[in-house]
Amino acid sequence: MKDHEIIPSFAGQEHVSLTVGHAPARVVAIAHEYGYALDDYLMTVRPVRYRMRFVRDDSEEARRRAAWADYHYRASGAWWASCWPTPPPASGVSPDDAAAYRIAVHQQRHHPWRQLLLAFGVLMSLTLIGAWALAKVSAPAAVLLPLVAAGLGGWLMTWSRRKARAALPAHVARLEQFERQRVHPSDERPEGR
């Protein structure tokens, strides 16, 4: 979806649900600038689809952010003008990068085990298929294969979870940096918003 197709979805409704085939970070970036918070995020395969649900953020900061994004979009088509000033800061965080961090933080806080359990399930399914095929050749190897795979999979899940939990403060810091680089021409909302 193009920006001009996404933006009308965030016209003030309490809840918004979107499904896209690619670039979910772009949708999350636009939603954030238009005053919406990510409520649920799910990726499906075959075909690859990203289902997202957003909830309107009624805080004063979100309303101001939405008013400026709408003002810039109507004036120049650049909804990102307040959060990604021209020229962009050298060490700045782009709206799409911030949205990717926002998705990662959401997943870590709300669904920390979803992807890990899915990967573990796929690994164990393939292992059991391999053990069934191996049983005709060597029964002891067929018994050991699932045990070794379960142990290795459990260790990888624990390691991955620790690594993701350790990255969470860095992701939150990048989101805070993104909000600090925001520039509004005035502290008020644009005229008539």
PDB file of C-alpha atoms in Angstrom:
ATOM      1  CA  MET A   1       0.000   0.000   0.000  1.00  0.00           C
ATOM      2  CA  LYS A   2       1.139   3.518  -0.744  1.00  0.00           C
ATOM      3  CA  ASP A   3       1.090   6.325   1.813  1.00  0.00           C
ATOM      4  CA  HIS A   4      -1.958   7.959   0.243  1.00  0.00           C
ATOM      5  CA  GLU A   5      -3.836   4.649   0.623  1.00  0.00           C
ATOM      6  CA  ILE A   6      -2.800   4.154   4.253  1.00  0.00           C
ATOM      7  CA  ILE A   7      -3.387   7.646   5.649  1.00  0.00           C
ATOM      8  CA  PRO A   8      -7.203   7.736   5.192  1.00  0.00           C
ATOM      9  CA  SER A   9      -7.427   4.640   7.423  1.00  0.00           C
ATOM     10  CA  PHE A  10      -6.334   6.779  10.374  1.00  0.00           C
ATOM     11  CA  ALA A  11      -9.090   9.370  10.184  1.00  0.00           C
ATOM     12  CA  GLY A  12     -10.136   9.326  13.837  1.00  0.00           C
ATOM     13  CA  GLN A  13     -11.746   5.915  14.388  1.00  0.00           C
ATOM     14  CA  GLU A  14     -11.186   4.337  17.807  1.00  0.00           C
ATOM     15  CA  HIS A  15      -9.809   1.061  16.346  1.00  0.00           C
ATOM     16  CA  VAL A  16      -8.160   0.441  12.973  1.00  0.00           C
ATOM     17  CA  SER A  17      -7.195  -2.952  11.514  1.00  0.00           C
ATOM     18  CA  LEU A  18      -5.012  -3.285   8.433  1.00  0.00           C
ATOM     19  CA  THR A  19      -3.509  -6.209   6.557  1.00  0.00           C
ATOM     20  CA  VAL A  20      -0.603  -5.553   4.215  1.00  0.00           C
ATOM     21  CA  GLY A  21       1.638  -7.735   2.076  1.00  0.00           C
ATOM     22  CA  HIS A  22       4.865  -5.834   2.677  1.00  0.00           C
ATOM     23  CA  ALA A  23       6.396  -2.845   4.520  1.00  0.00           C
ATOM     24  CA  PRO A  24       4.564  -3.151   7.847  1.00  0.00           C
ATOM     25  CA  ALA A  25       6.981  -0.647   9.392  1.00  0.00           C
ATOM     26  CA  ARG A  26       5.705   2.049   7.047  1.00  0.00           C
ATOM     27  CA  VAL A  27       2.126   1.459   8.219  1.00  0.00           C
ATOM     28  CA  VAL A  28       3.199   1.546  11.879  1.00  0.00           C
ATOM     29  CA  ALA A  29       5.163   4.777  11.251  1.00  0.00           C
ATOM     30  CA  ILE A  30       2.150   6.481   9.679  1.00  0.00           C
ATOM     31  CA  ALA A  31      -0.158   5.208  12.421  1.00  0.00           C
ATOM     32  CA  HIS A  32       2.139   6.587  15.116  1.00  0.00           C
ATOM     33  CA  GLU A  33       2.363   9.995  13.480  1.00  0.00           C
ATOM     34  CA  TYR A  34      -1.422  10.098  13.100  1.00  0.00           C
ATOM     35  CA  GLY A  35      -1.946   9.386  16.802  1.00  0.00           C
ATOM     36  CA  TYR A  36      -2.446   5.622  16.920  1.00  0.00           C
ATOM     37  CA  ALA A  37      -0.698   2.986  19.032  1.00  0.00           C
ATOM     38  CA  LEU A  38       0.039  -0.553  17.878  1.00  0.00           C
ATOM     39  CA  ASP A  39      -2.332  -2.920  19.702  1.00  0.00           C
ATOM     40  CA  ASP A  40      -1.664  -6.226  17.940  1.00  0.00           C
ATOM     41  CA  TYR A  41       0.775  -7.443  15.287  1.00  0.00           C
ATOM     42  CA  LEU A  42       0.767 -10.809  13.575  1.00  0.00           C
ATOM     43  CA  MET A  43       2.666 -12.136  10.571  1.00  0.00           C
ATOM     44  CA  THR A  44       1.199 -15.003   8.590  1.00  0.00           C
ATOM     45  CA  VAL A  45       2.850 -17.067   5.865  1.00  0.00           C
ATOM     46  CA  ARG A  46       1.612 -18.488   2.577  1.00  0.00           C
ATOM     47  CA  PRO A  47       1.003 -15.787   1.500  1.00  0.00           C
ATOM     48  CA  VAL A  48       3.030 -13.458   3.673  1.00  0.00           C
ATOM     49  CA  ARG A  49       0.674 -10.997   5.327  1.00  0.00           C
ATOM     50  CA  TYR A  50       1.084  -8.619   8.236  1.00  0.00           C
ATOM     51  CA  ARG A  51      -2.067  -8.046  10.249  1.00  0.00           C
ATOM     52  CA  MET A  52      -2.007  -5.054  12.529  1.00  0.00           C
ATOM     53  CA  ARG A  53      -4.535  -3.556  14.875  1.00  0.00           C
ATOM     54  CA  PHE A  54      -4.214  -0.010  16.193  1.00  0.00           C
ATOM     55  CA  VAL A  55      -5.941   1.932  18.951  1.00  0.00           C
ATOM     56  CA  ARG A  56      -6.317   5.705  18.901  1.00  0.00           C
ATOM     57  CA  ASP A  57      -4.098   7.430  21.474  1.00  0.00           C
ATOM     58  CA  ASP A  58      -6.102  10.307  22.953  1.00  0.00           C
ATOM     59  CA  SER A  59      -3.200  11.965  24.776  1.00  0.00           C
ATOM     60  CA  GLU A  60      -2.489  15.621  24.065  1.00  0.00           C
ATOM     61  CA  GLU A  61       0.943  14.782  22.601  1.00  0.00           C
ATOM     62  CA  ALA A  62      -0.593  12.245  20.193  1.00  0.00           C
ATOM     63  CA  ARG A  63      -3.244  14.737  19.105  1.00  0.00           C
ATOM     64  CA  ARG A  64      -0.617  17.393  18.488  1.00  0.00           C
ATOM     65  CA  ARG A  65       1.571  14.923  16.584  1.00  0.00           C
ATOM     66  CA  ALA A  66      -1.429  13.901  14.444  1.00  0.00           C
ATOM     67  CA  ALA A  67      -2.395  17.505  13.760  1.00  0.00           C
ATOM     68  CA  TRP A  68       1.109  18.374  12.569  1.00  0.00           C
ATOM     69  CA  ALA A  69       1.396  15.200  10.466  1.00  0.00           C
ATOM     70  CA  ASP A  70      -1.939  15.989   8.815  1.00  0.00           C
ATOM     71  CA  TYR A  71      -0.944  19.630   8.290  1.00  0.00           C
ATOM     72  CA  HIS A  72       2.359  18.677   6.620  1.00  0.00           C
ATOM     73  CA  TYR A  73       0.681  15.953   4.551  1.00  0.00           C
ATOM     74  CA  ARG A  74      -1.934  18.366   3.224  1.00  0.00           C
ATOM     75  CA  ALA A  75       0.641  21.113   2.612  1.00  0.00           C
ATOM     76  CA  SER A  76       3.410  19.099   0.961  1.00  0.00           C
ATOM     77  CA  GLY A  77       2.631  15.384   1.100  1.00  0.00           C
ATOM     78  CA  ALA A  78       5.379  14.920   3.703  1.00  0.00           C
ATOM     79  CA  TRP A  79       3.576  13.494   6.747  1.00  0.00           C
ATOM     80  CA  TRP A  80       7.015  12.797   8.256  1.00  0.00           C
ATOM     81  CA  ALA A  81       8.195  16.437   8.191  1.00  0.00           C
ATOM     82  CA  SER A  82       7.896  16.929  11.970  1.00  0.00           C
ATOM     83  CA  CYS A  83       9.674  13.723  12.963  1.00  0.00           C
ATOM     84  CA  TRP A  84      12.324  13.614  10.213  1.00  0.00           C
ATOM     85  CA  PRO A  85      13.465  17.189   9.684  1.00  0.00           C
ATOM     86  CA  THR A  86      15.289  18.293   6.545  1.00  0.00           C
ATOM     87  CA  PRO A  87      18.205  17.773   6.401  1.00  0.00           C
ATOM     88  CA  PRO A  88      17.933  14.638   8.525  1.00  0.00           C
ATOM     89  CA  PRO A  89      20.190  14.464  11.585  1.00  0.00           C
ATOM     90  CA  ALA A  90      23.367  12.452  11.014  1.00  0.00           C
ATOM     91  CA  SER A  91      22.639  10.029  13.845  1.00  0.00           C
ATOM     92  CA  GLY A  92      18.876  10.377  13.561  1.00  0.00           C
ATOM     93  CA  VAL A  93      16.300   7.635  13.506  1.00  0.00           C
ATOM     94  CA  SER A  94      14.061   7.531  10.430  1.00  0.00           C
ATOM     95  CA  PRO A  95      10.302   7.038  10.886  1.00  0.00           C
ATOM     96  CA  ASP A  96      10.508   3.566   9.310  1.00  0.00           C
ATOM     97  CA  ASP A  97      13.396   2.547  11.587  1.00  0.00           C
ATOM     98  CA  ALA A  98      11.511   3.859  14.618  1.00  0.00           C
ATOM     99  CA  ALA A  99       8.474   1.850  13.526  1.00  0.00           C
ATOM    100  CA  ALA A 100      10.583  -1.318  13.288  1.00  0.00           C
ATOM    101  CA  TYR A 101      11.808  -0.652  16.847  1.00  0.00           C
ATOM    102  CA  ARG A 102       8.194   0.010  17.884  1.00  0.00           C
ATOM    103  CA  ILE A 103       7.144  -3.391  16.474  1.00  0.00           C
ATOM    104  CA  ALA A 104      10.052  -5.131  18.246  1.00  0.00           C
ATOM    105  CA  VAL A 105       9.202  -3.472  21.574  1.00  0.00           C
ATOM    106  CA  HIS A 106       5.526  -4.387  21.170  1.00  0.00           C
ATOM    107  CA  GLN A 107       6.372  -8.009  20.418  1.00  0.00           C
ATOM    108  CA  GLN A 108       8.761  -8.234  23.383  1.00  0.00           C
ATOM    109  CA  ARG A 109       6.252  -6.745  25.806  1.00  0.00           C
ATOM    110  CA  HIS A 110       3.082  -8.482  24.608  1.00  0.00           C
ATOM    111  CA  HIS A 111       4.072 -11.713  22.824  1.00  0.00           C
ATOM    112  CA  PRO A 112       7.621 -12.626  23.900  1.00  0.00           C
ATOM    113  CA  TRP A 113       7.269 -16.350  23.220  1.00  0.00           C
ATOM    114  CA  ARG A 114       5.100 -16.369  20.075  1.00  0.00           C
ATOM    115  CA  GLN A 115       7.850 -16.599  17.441  1.00  0.00           C
ATOM    116  CA  LEU A 116      10.091 -18.810  19.569  1.00  0.00           C
ATOM    117  CA  LEU A 117       7.360 -21.376  20.194  1.00  0.00           C
ATOM    118  CA  LEU A 118       6.444 -21.402  16.519  1.00  0.00           C
ATOM    119  CA  ALA A 119      10.075 -22.042  15.520  1.00  0.00           C
ATOM    120  CA  PHE A 120      10.381 -24.749  18.188  1.00  0.00           C
ATOM    121  CA  GLY A 121       7.196 -26.419  16.926  1.00  0.00           C
ATOM    122  CA  VAL A 122       8.489 -26.473  13.356  1.00  0.00           C
ATOM    123  CA  LEU A 123      11.864 -27.854  14.524  1.00  0.00           C
ATOM    124  CA  MET A 124      10.218 -30.628  16.531  1.00  0.00           C
ATOM    125  CA  SER A 125       7.835 -31.530  13.692  1.00  0.00           C
ATOM    126  CA  LEU A 126      10.734 -31.902  11.271  1.00  0.00           C
ATOM    127  CA  THR A 127      12.689 -33.860  13.877  1.00  0.00           C
ATOM    128  CA  LEU A 128       9.834 -36.307  14.446  1.00  0.00           C
ATOM    129  CA  ILE A 129       9.482 -36.836  10.693  1.00  0.00           C
ATOM    130  CA  GLY A 130      13.221 -37.488  10.504  1.00  0.00           C
ATOM    131  CA  ALA A 131      13.076 -39.863  13.490  1.00  0.00           C
ATOM    132  CA  TRP A 132      10.208 -41.800  11.910  1.00  0.00           C
ATOM    133  CA  ALA A 133      12.238 -42.214   8.709  1.00  0.00           C
ATOM    134  CA  LEU A 134      15.353 -43.114  10.728  1.00  0.00           C
ATOM    135  CA  ALA A 135      13.499 -45.748  12.802  1.00  0.00           C
ATOM    136  CA  LYS A 136      13.706 -48.228   9.916  1.00  0.00           C
ATOM    137  CA  VAL A 137      17.498 -47.947   9.915  1.00  0.00           C
ATOM    138  CA  SER A 138      18.425 -47.486  13.585  1.00  0.00           C
ATOM    139  CA  ALA A 139      15.971 -47.517  16.483  1.00  0.00           C
ATOM    140  CA  PRO A 140      18.425 -46.023  19.055  1.00  0.00           C
ATOM    141  CA  ALA A 141      19.243 -43.122  16.719  1.00  0.00           C
ATOM    142  CA  ALA A 142      15.527 -42.567  16.107  1.00  0.00           C
ATOM    143  CA  VAL A 143      14.963 -42.272  19.873  1.00  0.00           C
ATOM    144  CA  LEU A 144      17.963 -40.003  20.470  1.00  0.00           C
ATOM    145  CA  LEU A 145      17.266 -37.600  17.595  1.00  0.00           C
ATOM    146  CA  PRO A 146      14.099 -36.029  19.123  1.00  0.00           C
ATOM    147  CA  LEU A 147      15.729 -35.850  22.560  1.00  0.00           C
ATOM    148  CA  VAL A 148      18.787 -34.048  21.206  1.00  0.00           C
ATOM    149  CA  ALA A 149      16.643 -31.733  19.071  1.00  0.00           C
ATOM    150  CA  ALA A 150      14.380 -30.906  22.046  1.00  0.00           C
ATOM    151  CA  GLY A 151      17.389 -30.118  24.226  1.00  0.00           C
ATOM    152  CA  LEU A 152      19.034 -28.002  21.551  1.00  0.00           C
ATOM    153  CA  GLY A 153      15.745 -26.260  20.748  1.00  0.00           C
ATOM    154  CA  GLY A 154      15.112 -25.499  24.426  1.00  0.00           C
ATOM    155  CA  TRP A 155      18.598 -24.050  24.797  1.00  0.00           C
ATOM    156  CA  LEU A 156      18.172 -21.925  21.656  1.00  0.00           C
ATOM    157  CA  MET A 157      14.793 -20.639  22.884  1.00  0.00           C
ATOM    158  CA  THR A 158      16.290 -19.609  26.225  1.00  0.00           C
ATOM    159  CA  TRP A 159      19.290 -17.969  24.565  1.00  0.00           C
ATOM    160  CA  SER A 160      17.114 -16.123  22.021  1.00  0.00           C
ATOM    161  CA  ARG A 161      14.747 -14.880  24.727  1.00  0.00           C
ATOM    162  CA  ARG A 162      17.646 -13.565  26.822  1.00  0.00           C
ATOM    163  CA  LYS A 163      19.165 -11.839  23.812  1.00  0.00           C
ATOM    164  CA  ALA A 164      15.836 -10.209  22.899  1.00  0.00           C
ATOM    165  CA  ARG A 165      15.243  -9.113  26.504  1.00  0.00           C
ATOM    166  CA  ALA A 166      18.735  -7.582  26.597  1.00  0.00           C
ATOM    167  CA  ALA A 167      18.009  -5.647  23.377  1.00  0.00           C
ATOM    168  CA  LEU A 168      14.763  -4.158  24.721  1.00  0.00           C
ATOM    169  CA  PRO A 169      16.376  -1.181  26.551  1.00  0.00           C
ATOM    170  CA  ALA A 170      18.358  -0.304  23.409  1.00  0.00           C
ATOM    171  CA  HIS A 171      15.164  -0.358  21.325  1.00  0.00           C
ATOM    172  CA  VAL A 172      13.365   1.850  23.842  1.00  0.00           C
ATOM    173  CA  ALA A 173      16.331   4.266  23.829  1.00  0.00           C
ATOM    174  CA  ARG A 174      16.174   4.531  20.026  1.00  0.00           C
ATOM    175  CA  LEU A 175      12.444   5.309  20.238  1.00  0.00           C
ATOM    176  CA  GLU A 176      13.165   8.034  22.797  1.00  0.00           C
ATOM    177  CA  GLN A 177      15.853   9.442  20.489  1.00  0.00           C
ATOM    178  CA  PHE A 178      13.313   9.454  17.652  1.00  0.00           C
ATOM    179  CA  GLU A 179      10.849  11.461  19.751  1.00  0.00           C
ATOM    180  CA  ARG A 180      13.577  13.948  20.788  1.00  0.00           C
ATOM    181  CA  GLN A 181      14.441  14.750  17.155  1.00  0.00           C
ATOM    182  CA  ARG A 182      10.827  15.815  16.515  1.00  0.00           C
ATOM    183  CA  VAL A 183      10.477  19.463  15.453  1.00  0.00           C
ATOM    184  CA  HIS A 184       7.213  21.396  15.592  1.00  0.00           C
ATOM    185  CA  PRO A 185       7.125  24.928  14.160  1.00  0.00           C
ATOM    186  CA  SER A 186       5.246  25.946  17.333  1.00  0.00           C
ATOM    187  CA  ASP A 187       4.140  24.375  20.594  1.00  0.00           C
ATOM    188  CA  GLU A 188       0.514  24.657  19.543  1.00  0.00           C
ATOM    189  CA  ARG A 189      -1.409  22.636  17.006  1.00  0.00           C
ATOM    190  CA  PRO A 190      -1.504  23.984  13.458  1.00  0.00           C
ATOM    191  CA  GLU A 191      -4.210  26.543  12.763  1.00  0.00           C
ATOM    192  CA  GLY A 192      -7.685  25.020  12.568  1.00  0.00           C
ATOM    193  CA  ARG A 193      -6.725  21.517  13.757  1.00  0.00           C
TER     194      ARG A 193
END
